[in-house]
XYZ file of C-alpha atoms in Angstrom:
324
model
C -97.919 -39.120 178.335
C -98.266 -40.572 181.773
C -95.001 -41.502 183.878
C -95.087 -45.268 183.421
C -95.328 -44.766 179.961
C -91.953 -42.531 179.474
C -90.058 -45.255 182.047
C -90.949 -47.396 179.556
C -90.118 -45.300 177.128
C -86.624 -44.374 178.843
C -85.915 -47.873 179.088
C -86.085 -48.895 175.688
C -84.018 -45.666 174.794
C -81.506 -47.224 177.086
C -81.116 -49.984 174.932
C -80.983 -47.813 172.083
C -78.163 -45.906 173.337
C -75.979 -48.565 173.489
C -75.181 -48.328 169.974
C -74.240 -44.794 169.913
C -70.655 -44.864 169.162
C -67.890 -45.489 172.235
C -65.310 -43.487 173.858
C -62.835 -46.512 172.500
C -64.227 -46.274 168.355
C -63.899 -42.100 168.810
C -60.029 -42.479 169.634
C -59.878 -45.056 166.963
C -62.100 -42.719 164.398
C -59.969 -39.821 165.467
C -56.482 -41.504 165.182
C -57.457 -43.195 161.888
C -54.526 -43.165 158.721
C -57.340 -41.386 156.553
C -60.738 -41.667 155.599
C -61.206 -45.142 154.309
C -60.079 -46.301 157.821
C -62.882 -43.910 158.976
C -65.505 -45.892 156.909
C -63.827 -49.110 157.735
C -63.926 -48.786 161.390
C -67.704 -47.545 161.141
C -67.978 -50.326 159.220
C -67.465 -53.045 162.022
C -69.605 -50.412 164.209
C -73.819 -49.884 164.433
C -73.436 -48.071 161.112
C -72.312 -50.663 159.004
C -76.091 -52.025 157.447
C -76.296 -48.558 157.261
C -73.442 -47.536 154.979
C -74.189 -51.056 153.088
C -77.620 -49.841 152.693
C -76.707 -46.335 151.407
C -72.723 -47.286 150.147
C -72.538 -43.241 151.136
C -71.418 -42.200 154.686
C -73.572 -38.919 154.039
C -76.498 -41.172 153.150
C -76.158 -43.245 156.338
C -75.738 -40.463 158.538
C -79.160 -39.225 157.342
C -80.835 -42.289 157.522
C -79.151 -42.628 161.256
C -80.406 -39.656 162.186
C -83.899 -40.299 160.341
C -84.232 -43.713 162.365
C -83.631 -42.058 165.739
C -86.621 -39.816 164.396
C -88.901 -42.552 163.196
C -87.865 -44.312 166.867
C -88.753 -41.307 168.932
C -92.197 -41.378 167.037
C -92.659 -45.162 167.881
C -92.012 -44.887 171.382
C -93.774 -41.341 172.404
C -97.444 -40.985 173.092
C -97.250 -37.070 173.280
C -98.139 -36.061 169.762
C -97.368 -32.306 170.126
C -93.485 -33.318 171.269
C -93.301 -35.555 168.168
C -94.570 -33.421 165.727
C -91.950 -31.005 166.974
C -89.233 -33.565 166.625
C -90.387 -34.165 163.349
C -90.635 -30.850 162.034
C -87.121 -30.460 162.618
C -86.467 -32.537 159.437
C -89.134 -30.432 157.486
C -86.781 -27.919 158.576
C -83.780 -29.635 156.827
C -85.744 -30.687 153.555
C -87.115 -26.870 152.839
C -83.222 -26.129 153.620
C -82.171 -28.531 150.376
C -84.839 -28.036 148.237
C -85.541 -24.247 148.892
C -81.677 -22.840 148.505
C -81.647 -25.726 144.542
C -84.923 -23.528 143.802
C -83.594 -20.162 145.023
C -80.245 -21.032 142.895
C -82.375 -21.679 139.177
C -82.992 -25.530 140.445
C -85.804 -27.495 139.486
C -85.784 -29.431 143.138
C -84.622 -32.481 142.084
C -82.481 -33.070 145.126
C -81.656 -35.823 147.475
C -83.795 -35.306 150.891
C -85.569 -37.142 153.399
C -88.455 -38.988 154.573
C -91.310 -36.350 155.501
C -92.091 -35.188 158.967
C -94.998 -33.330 159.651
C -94.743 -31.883 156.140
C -95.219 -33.617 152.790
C -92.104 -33.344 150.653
C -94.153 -32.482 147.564
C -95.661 -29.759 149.347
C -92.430 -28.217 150.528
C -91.034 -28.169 146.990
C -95.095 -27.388 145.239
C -95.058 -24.018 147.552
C -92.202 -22.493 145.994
C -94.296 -21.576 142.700
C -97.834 -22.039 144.020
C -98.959 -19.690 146.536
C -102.303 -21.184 146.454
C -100.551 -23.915 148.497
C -98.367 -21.727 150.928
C -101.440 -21.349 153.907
C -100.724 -25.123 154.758
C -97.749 -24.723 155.601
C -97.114 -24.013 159.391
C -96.529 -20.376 159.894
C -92.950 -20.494 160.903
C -92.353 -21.802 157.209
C -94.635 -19.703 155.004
C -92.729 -16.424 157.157
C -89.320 -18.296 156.345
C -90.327 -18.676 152.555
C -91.686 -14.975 152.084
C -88.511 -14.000 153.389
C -86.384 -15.923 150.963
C -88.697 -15.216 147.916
C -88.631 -11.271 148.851
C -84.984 -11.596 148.427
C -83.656 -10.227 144.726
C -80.910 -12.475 144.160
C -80.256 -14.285 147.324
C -76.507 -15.994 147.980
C -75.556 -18.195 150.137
C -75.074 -16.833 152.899
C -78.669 -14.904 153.000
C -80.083 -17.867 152.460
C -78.535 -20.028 155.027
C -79.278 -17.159 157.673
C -83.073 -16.775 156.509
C -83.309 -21.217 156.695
C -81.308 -20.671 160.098
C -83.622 -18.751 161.454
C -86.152 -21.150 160.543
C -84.671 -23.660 162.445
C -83.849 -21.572 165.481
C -87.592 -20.677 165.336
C -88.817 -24.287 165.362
C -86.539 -25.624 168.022
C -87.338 -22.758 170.233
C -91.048 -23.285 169.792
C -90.645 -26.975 170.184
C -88.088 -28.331 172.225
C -88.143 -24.694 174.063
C -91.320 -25.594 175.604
C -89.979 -29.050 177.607
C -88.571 -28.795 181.382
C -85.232 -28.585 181.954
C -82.785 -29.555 180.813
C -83.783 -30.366 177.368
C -86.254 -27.120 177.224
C -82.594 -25.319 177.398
C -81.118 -26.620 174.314
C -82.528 -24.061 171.930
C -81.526 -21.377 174.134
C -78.042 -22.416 174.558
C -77.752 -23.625 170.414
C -78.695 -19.644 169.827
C -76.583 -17.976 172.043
C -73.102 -20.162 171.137
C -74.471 -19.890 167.765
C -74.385 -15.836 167.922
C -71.338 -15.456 169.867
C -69.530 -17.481 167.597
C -70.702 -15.698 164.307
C -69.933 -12.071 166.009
C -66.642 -13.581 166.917
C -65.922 -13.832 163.325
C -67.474 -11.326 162.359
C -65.314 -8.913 164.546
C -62.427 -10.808 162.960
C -63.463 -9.682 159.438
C -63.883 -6.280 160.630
C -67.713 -5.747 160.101
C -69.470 -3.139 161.468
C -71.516 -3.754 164.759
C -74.941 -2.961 162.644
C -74.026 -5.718 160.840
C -73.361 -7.710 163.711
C -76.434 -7.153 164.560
C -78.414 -7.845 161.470
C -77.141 -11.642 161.339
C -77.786 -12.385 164.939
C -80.697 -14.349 165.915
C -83.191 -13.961 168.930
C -83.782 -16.241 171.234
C -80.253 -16.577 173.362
C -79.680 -15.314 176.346
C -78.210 -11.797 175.487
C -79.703 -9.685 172.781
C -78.618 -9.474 169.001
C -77.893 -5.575 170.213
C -76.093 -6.586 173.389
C -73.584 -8.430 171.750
C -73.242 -6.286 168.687
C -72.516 -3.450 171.487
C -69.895 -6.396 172.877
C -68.511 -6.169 169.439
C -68.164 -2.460 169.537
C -66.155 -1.714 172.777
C -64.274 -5.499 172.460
C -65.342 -7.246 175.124
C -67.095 -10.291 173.440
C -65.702 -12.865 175.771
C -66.585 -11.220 179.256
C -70.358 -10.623 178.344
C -70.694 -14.238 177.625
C -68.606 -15.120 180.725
C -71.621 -13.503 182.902
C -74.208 -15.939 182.060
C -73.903 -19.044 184.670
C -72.802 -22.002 183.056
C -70.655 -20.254 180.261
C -67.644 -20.494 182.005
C -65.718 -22.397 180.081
C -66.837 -21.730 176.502
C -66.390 -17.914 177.067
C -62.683 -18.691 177.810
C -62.343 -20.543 174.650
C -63.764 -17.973 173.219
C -61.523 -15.295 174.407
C -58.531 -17.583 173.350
C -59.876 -17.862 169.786
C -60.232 -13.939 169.554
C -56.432 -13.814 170.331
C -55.475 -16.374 168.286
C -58.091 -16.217 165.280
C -59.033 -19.459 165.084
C -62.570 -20.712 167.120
C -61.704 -24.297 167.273
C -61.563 -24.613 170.993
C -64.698 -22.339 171.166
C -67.017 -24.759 168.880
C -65.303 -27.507 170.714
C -66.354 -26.393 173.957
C -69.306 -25.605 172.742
C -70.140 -29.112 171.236
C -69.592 -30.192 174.764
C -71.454 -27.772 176.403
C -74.788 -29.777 174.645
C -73.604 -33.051 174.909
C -73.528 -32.017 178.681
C -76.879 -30.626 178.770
C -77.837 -33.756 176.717
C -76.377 -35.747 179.411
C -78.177 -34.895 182.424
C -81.703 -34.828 180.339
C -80.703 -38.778 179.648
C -81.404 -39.520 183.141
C -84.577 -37.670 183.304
C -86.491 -41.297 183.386
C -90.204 -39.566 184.078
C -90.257 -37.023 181.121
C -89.470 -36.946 177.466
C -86.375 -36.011 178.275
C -84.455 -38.933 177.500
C -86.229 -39.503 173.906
C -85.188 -35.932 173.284
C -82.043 -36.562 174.017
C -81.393 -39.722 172.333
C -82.332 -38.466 168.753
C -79.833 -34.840 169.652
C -77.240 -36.889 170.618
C -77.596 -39.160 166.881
C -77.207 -35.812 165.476
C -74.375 -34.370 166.784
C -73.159 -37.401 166.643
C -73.760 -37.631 162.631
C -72.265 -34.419 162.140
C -68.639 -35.129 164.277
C -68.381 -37.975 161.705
C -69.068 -36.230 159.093
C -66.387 -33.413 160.353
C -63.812 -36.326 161.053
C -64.486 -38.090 157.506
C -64.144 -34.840 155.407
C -60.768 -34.034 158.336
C -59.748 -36.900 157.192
C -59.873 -36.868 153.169
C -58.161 -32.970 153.337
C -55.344 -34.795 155.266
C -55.982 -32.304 158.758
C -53.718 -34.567 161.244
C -55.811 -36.221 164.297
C -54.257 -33.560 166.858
C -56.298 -30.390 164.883
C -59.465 -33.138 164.861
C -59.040 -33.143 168.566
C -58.744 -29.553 168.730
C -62.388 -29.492 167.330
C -64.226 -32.629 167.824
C -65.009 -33.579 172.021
C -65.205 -36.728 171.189
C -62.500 -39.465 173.047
């Protein structure tokens, strides 16, 4: 994709941002009495033909983030950055429909428009290996996996489709110039610290701690399970450049037990990174970056709506969500 192209591509992403949801609606989201203010205010906002559309917030959130998808497709050239845009919601429909089949389901689940993989085919594969070669090897490794497991829970499961998604994103938006070619990197690593964080918490074993981690961060599943072992979690993350801040949450939450101010940070951390790449005018950058920011943005409504209807006041919402 030449450089005129993605100015004009940035430029019409510009436009696009604009309905992203304001500093001013956050506070108002944030502060709201419960969680049919939530819907109400979203209703006056960008999402309300959405949540008319849908009458679901969940719905609308998908379909928000499935737009910013469809948009990214319309206005990129580069067919190798789509497709792994794109198979980033394959990801999230073999995540429904594999863990209803793995639980005794017959797939009949809600999911979303295909990517770069037929819906049919992610749900035929299941029971038909004659099928399972067209799948992209990052999925037919993920399914073997899941299949190989006796009775899987939950938890296996979401670890095994975690992985999957780590894997994509890594080989995907991994292979883009900085800062967006970051984002996987940084995802893994808060993701691992985070999970040996609790897991130190609850005790486990640093073999364990090991087993659930995934590759791809910037430390080692070993170096941090050895982080586990002689407690100093916090200070290893601390020594990568750009940590600062989240590795001092961090080492509050393993005082105080709870990892609020950690995922917080964290949350921030990307929106950050996300940030910078927005202003990256002569490189995908800024498409990238447009449809990660719909998605985080999707799921800190979704965390504020559910806040919300459990009756969690706005000051433990602000603890968690960086938003206003």
């Amino acid at each position: 994709m030449s450089d005129s192209s993605y100015a004009y591509a940035s430029g019409r992403v510009s436009g696009l941002e604009e309905s992203l949801i304001t500093e001013r609606v956050w506070n108002q989201l944030i502060t709201a009495a419960d969680r049919d203010e939530v819907l109400r205010i979203l209703g006056d906002s960008w999402y309300g033909t959405l949540l008319q559309a849908e009458n679901d917030l969940n719905g609308a959130l998908r379909s928000a983030i499935c737009r910013a998808e469809g948009e990214l497709a319309e206005l990129s050239n580069d067919k190798v950055f789509t497709q792994g845009i794109l198979l980033r919601r394959d990801v999230r429909n073999a995540r429904y429909l594999w863990k209803n089949l793995a639980d005794g389901g017959d797939g009949d689940v809600e999911v979303e428009p295909s990517g770069m993989i037929s819906v049919d085919d992610i749900k035929k594969v299941w029971g038909d290996s004659s099928i399972v070669d067209s799948l992209p090897i990052q999925f037919r490794e993920s399914l073997e996996e899941i299949q190989a497991l006796p009775f899987p829970s939950v938890a296996e499961l979401d670890s095994a489709l975690d992985r999957l998604a780590a894997r994509v994103e890594a080989d995907n938006l991994g292979k883009l110039e900085e800062p967006v070619g970051s984002i996987p990197a940084v995802k893994i690593e808060l993701r691992n610290f985070l999970t040996a964080a609790r897991c130190r918490s609850e005790e486990m074993t640093p073999a364990t701690v090991e087993e659930i981690m995934l590759n791809g961060g910037y430390h080692t599943p070993s170096d941090i399970a050895e982080a586990v072992r002689i407690n100093r979690l916090a200070a290893l993350l601390g020594e990568k450049a750009g940590f600062e801040k989240v590795a001092a949450a961090l080492d509050k939450g393993l005082e105080s037990g709870s990892f609020l101010a950690f995922q917080r940070e964290s949350d921030r951390m990307i929106l950050d990174i996300l940030e910078r790449a927005s202003g990256k005018m002569f490189s995908p950058g800024p498409l990238a970056a447009y449809v990660l920011r719909r998605e985080l943005e999707a799921s800190h409504l979704k965390m504020i709506a559910a806040g919300k209807a459990a009756g969690i006041d706005s000051r433990r919402l602000s603890a968690r969500v960086p938003r206003g």
